XYZ file of C-alpha atoms in Angstrom:
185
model
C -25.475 -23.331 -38.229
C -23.815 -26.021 -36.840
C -25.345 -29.402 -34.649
C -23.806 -28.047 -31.482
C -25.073 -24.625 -31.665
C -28.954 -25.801 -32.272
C -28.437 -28.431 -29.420
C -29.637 -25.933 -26.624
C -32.834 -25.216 -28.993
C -33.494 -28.817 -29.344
C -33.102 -28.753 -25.410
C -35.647 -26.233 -24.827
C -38.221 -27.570 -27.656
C -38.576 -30.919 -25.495
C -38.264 -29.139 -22.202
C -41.321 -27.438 -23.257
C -43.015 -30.386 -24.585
C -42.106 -32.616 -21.388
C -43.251 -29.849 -18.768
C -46.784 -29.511 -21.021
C -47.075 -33.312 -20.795
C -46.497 -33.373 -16.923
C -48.604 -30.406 -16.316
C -51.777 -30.982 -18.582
C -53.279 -33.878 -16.150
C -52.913 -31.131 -13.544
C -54.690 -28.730 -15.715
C -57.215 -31.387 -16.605
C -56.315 -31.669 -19.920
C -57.047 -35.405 -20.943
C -56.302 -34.759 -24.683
C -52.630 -34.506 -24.632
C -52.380 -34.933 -28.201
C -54.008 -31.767 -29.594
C -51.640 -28.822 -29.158
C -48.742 -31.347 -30.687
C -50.992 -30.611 -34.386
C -50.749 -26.817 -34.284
C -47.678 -26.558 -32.339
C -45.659 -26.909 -35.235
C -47.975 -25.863 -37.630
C -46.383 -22.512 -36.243
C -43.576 -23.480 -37.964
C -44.757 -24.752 -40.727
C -46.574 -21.452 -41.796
C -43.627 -19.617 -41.703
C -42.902 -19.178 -37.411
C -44.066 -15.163 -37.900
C -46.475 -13.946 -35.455
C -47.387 -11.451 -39.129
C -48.820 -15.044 -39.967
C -50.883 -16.074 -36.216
C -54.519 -14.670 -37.384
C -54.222 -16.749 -40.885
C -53.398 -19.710 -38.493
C -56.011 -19.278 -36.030
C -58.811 -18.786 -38.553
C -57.531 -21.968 -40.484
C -57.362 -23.919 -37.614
C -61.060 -22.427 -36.511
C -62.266 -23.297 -40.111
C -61.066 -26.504 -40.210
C -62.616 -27.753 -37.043
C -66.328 -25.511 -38.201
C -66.194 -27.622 -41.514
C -65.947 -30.902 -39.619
C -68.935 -29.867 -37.365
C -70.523 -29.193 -40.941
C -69.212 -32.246 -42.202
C -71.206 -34.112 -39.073
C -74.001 -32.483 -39.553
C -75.091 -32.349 -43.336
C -73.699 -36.047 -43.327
C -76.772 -37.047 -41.073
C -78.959 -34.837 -43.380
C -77.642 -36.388 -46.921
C -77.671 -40.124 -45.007
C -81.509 -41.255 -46.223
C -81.123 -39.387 -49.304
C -77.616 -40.855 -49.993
C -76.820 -43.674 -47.658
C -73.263 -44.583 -47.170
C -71.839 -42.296 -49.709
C -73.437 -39.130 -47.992
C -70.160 -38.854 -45.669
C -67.566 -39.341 -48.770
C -70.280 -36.540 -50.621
C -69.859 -34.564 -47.672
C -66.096 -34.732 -47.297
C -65.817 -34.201 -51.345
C -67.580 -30.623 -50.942
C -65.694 -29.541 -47.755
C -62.144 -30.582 -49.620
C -62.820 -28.965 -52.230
C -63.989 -25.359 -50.855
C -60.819 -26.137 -48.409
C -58.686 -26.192 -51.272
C -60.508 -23.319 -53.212
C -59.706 -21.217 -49.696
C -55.946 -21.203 -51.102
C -56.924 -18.176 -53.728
C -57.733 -15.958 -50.858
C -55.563 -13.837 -49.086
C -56.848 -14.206 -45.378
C -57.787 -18.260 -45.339
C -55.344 -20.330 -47.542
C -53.419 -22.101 -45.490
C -55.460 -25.181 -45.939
C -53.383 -27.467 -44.502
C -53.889 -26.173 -41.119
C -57.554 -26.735 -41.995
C -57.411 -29.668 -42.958
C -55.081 -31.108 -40.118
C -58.172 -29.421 -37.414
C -60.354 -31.162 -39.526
C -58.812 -34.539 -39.164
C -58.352 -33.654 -35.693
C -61.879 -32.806 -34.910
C -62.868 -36.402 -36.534
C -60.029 -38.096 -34.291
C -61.431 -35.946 -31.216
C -64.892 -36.896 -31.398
C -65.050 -40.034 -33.329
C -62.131 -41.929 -32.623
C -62.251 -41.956 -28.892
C -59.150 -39.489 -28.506
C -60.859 -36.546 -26.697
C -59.984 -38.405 -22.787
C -63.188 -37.409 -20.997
C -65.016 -35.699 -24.004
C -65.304 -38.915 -25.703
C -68.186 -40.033 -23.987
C -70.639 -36.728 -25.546
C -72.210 -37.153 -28.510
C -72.832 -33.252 -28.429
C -70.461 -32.628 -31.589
C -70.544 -28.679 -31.334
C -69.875 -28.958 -27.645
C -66.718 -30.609 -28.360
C -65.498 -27.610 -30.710
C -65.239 -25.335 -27.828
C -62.130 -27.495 -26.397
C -60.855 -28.930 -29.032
C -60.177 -25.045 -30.694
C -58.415 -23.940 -26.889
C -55.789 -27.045 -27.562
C -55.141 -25.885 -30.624
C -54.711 -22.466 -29.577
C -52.336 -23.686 -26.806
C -50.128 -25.280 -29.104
C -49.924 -22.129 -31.346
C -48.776 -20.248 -28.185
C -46.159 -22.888 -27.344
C -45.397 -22.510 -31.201
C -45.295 -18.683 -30.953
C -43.057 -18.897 -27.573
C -40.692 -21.675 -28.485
C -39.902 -19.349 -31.767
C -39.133 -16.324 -30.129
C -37.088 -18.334 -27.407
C -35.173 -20.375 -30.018
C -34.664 -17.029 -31.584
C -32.791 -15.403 -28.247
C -31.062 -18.725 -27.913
C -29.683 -18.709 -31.385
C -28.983 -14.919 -30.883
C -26.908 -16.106 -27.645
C -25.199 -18.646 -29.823
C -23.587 -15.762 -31.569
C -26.048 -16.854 -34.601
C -28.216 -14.030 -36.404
C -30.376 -13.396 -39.518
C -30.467 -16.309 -42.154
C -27.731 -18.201 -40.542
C -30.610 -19.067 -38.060
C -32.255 -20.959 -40.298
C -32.316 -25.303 -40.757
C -32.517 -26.870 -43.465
C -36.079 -27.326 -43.165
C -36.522 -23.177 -42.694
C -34.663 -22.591 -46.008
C -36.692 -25.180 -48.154
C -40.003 -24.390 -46.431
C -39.254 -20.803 -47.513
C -38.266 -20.614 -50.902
């Protein structure tokens, strides 16, 4: 495939992500950032709708083991004092990266980026108007939707860079970039 045939993708891709940014304050969307970390996780895990449910239980499972994380932190804090978080994390890694032997929850990176996400949402001040609640399963509920509205912006940029490529007079593997080819070997 050549530069000038994957321009008009490249076009659309930021179209997309432009309109999203000028629409989301409209929407009340504060958190901007979220859908941009399972957008391309879509693409990441392959860009095959075959592959959506793995992604959408990851990205649920990440973002239920940093609730977990929260919580049996503040359990394991008098007990353990400031190691009780890195005890915590230690666990939840692990059993993340354990999840890879499975056949329906092993993409653990997408865990693991909700995860970090989750911390960055509630902790870090990143969540716009959620950042003032301290009500850390409250903040799941939203968090999860942004990451489901990036994997639909995932899931309709990749059929729509599909149709353009197809357009293009480009089918089958030659539809494929370089990162497509070494993602998928």
């Amino acid at each position: 495939m050549t530069f000038k045939k994957f321009i008009p993708v490249s076009l659309m891709v930021a179209a997309f992500a432009a309109l999203y940014i000028w629409v989301a304050p409209y929407l009340k969307i504060s958190s901007l950032w979220v859908p941009f970390i399972s957008w391309p996780l879509y693409f990441i895990a392959g860009a095959k709708p075959s592959r959506l449910h793995k992604e959408i239980f990851a990205l649920a499972g990440g973002i239920i083991f940093g609730f977990l994380t929260i919580f049996f932190s503040g359990l394991l804090t008098p007990a353990l004092g400031g190691y009780a978080l890195a005890a915590t994390v230690f666990i939840v890694a692990f059993l993340i990266v354990m999840l890879e032997l499975t056949d329906w929850f092993e993409l653990a990176p997408a865990y693991f980026f909700a995860f970090a996400g989750y911390f960055a949402y509630v902790f870090g001040g990143f969540a716009g108007t959620m950042a003032s609640s301290t009500d850390y399963a409250m903040a799941m509920v939203p968090f999860f939707l942004l990451l489901m509205l990036g994997l639909g912006l995932g899931y309709i940029t990749a059929l729509l860079r599909k149709k353009i490529l197809e357009k293009e007079g480009v089918y089958g593997q030659d539809q494929k970039t370089v990162f497509d080819k070494e993602n998928n070997q």
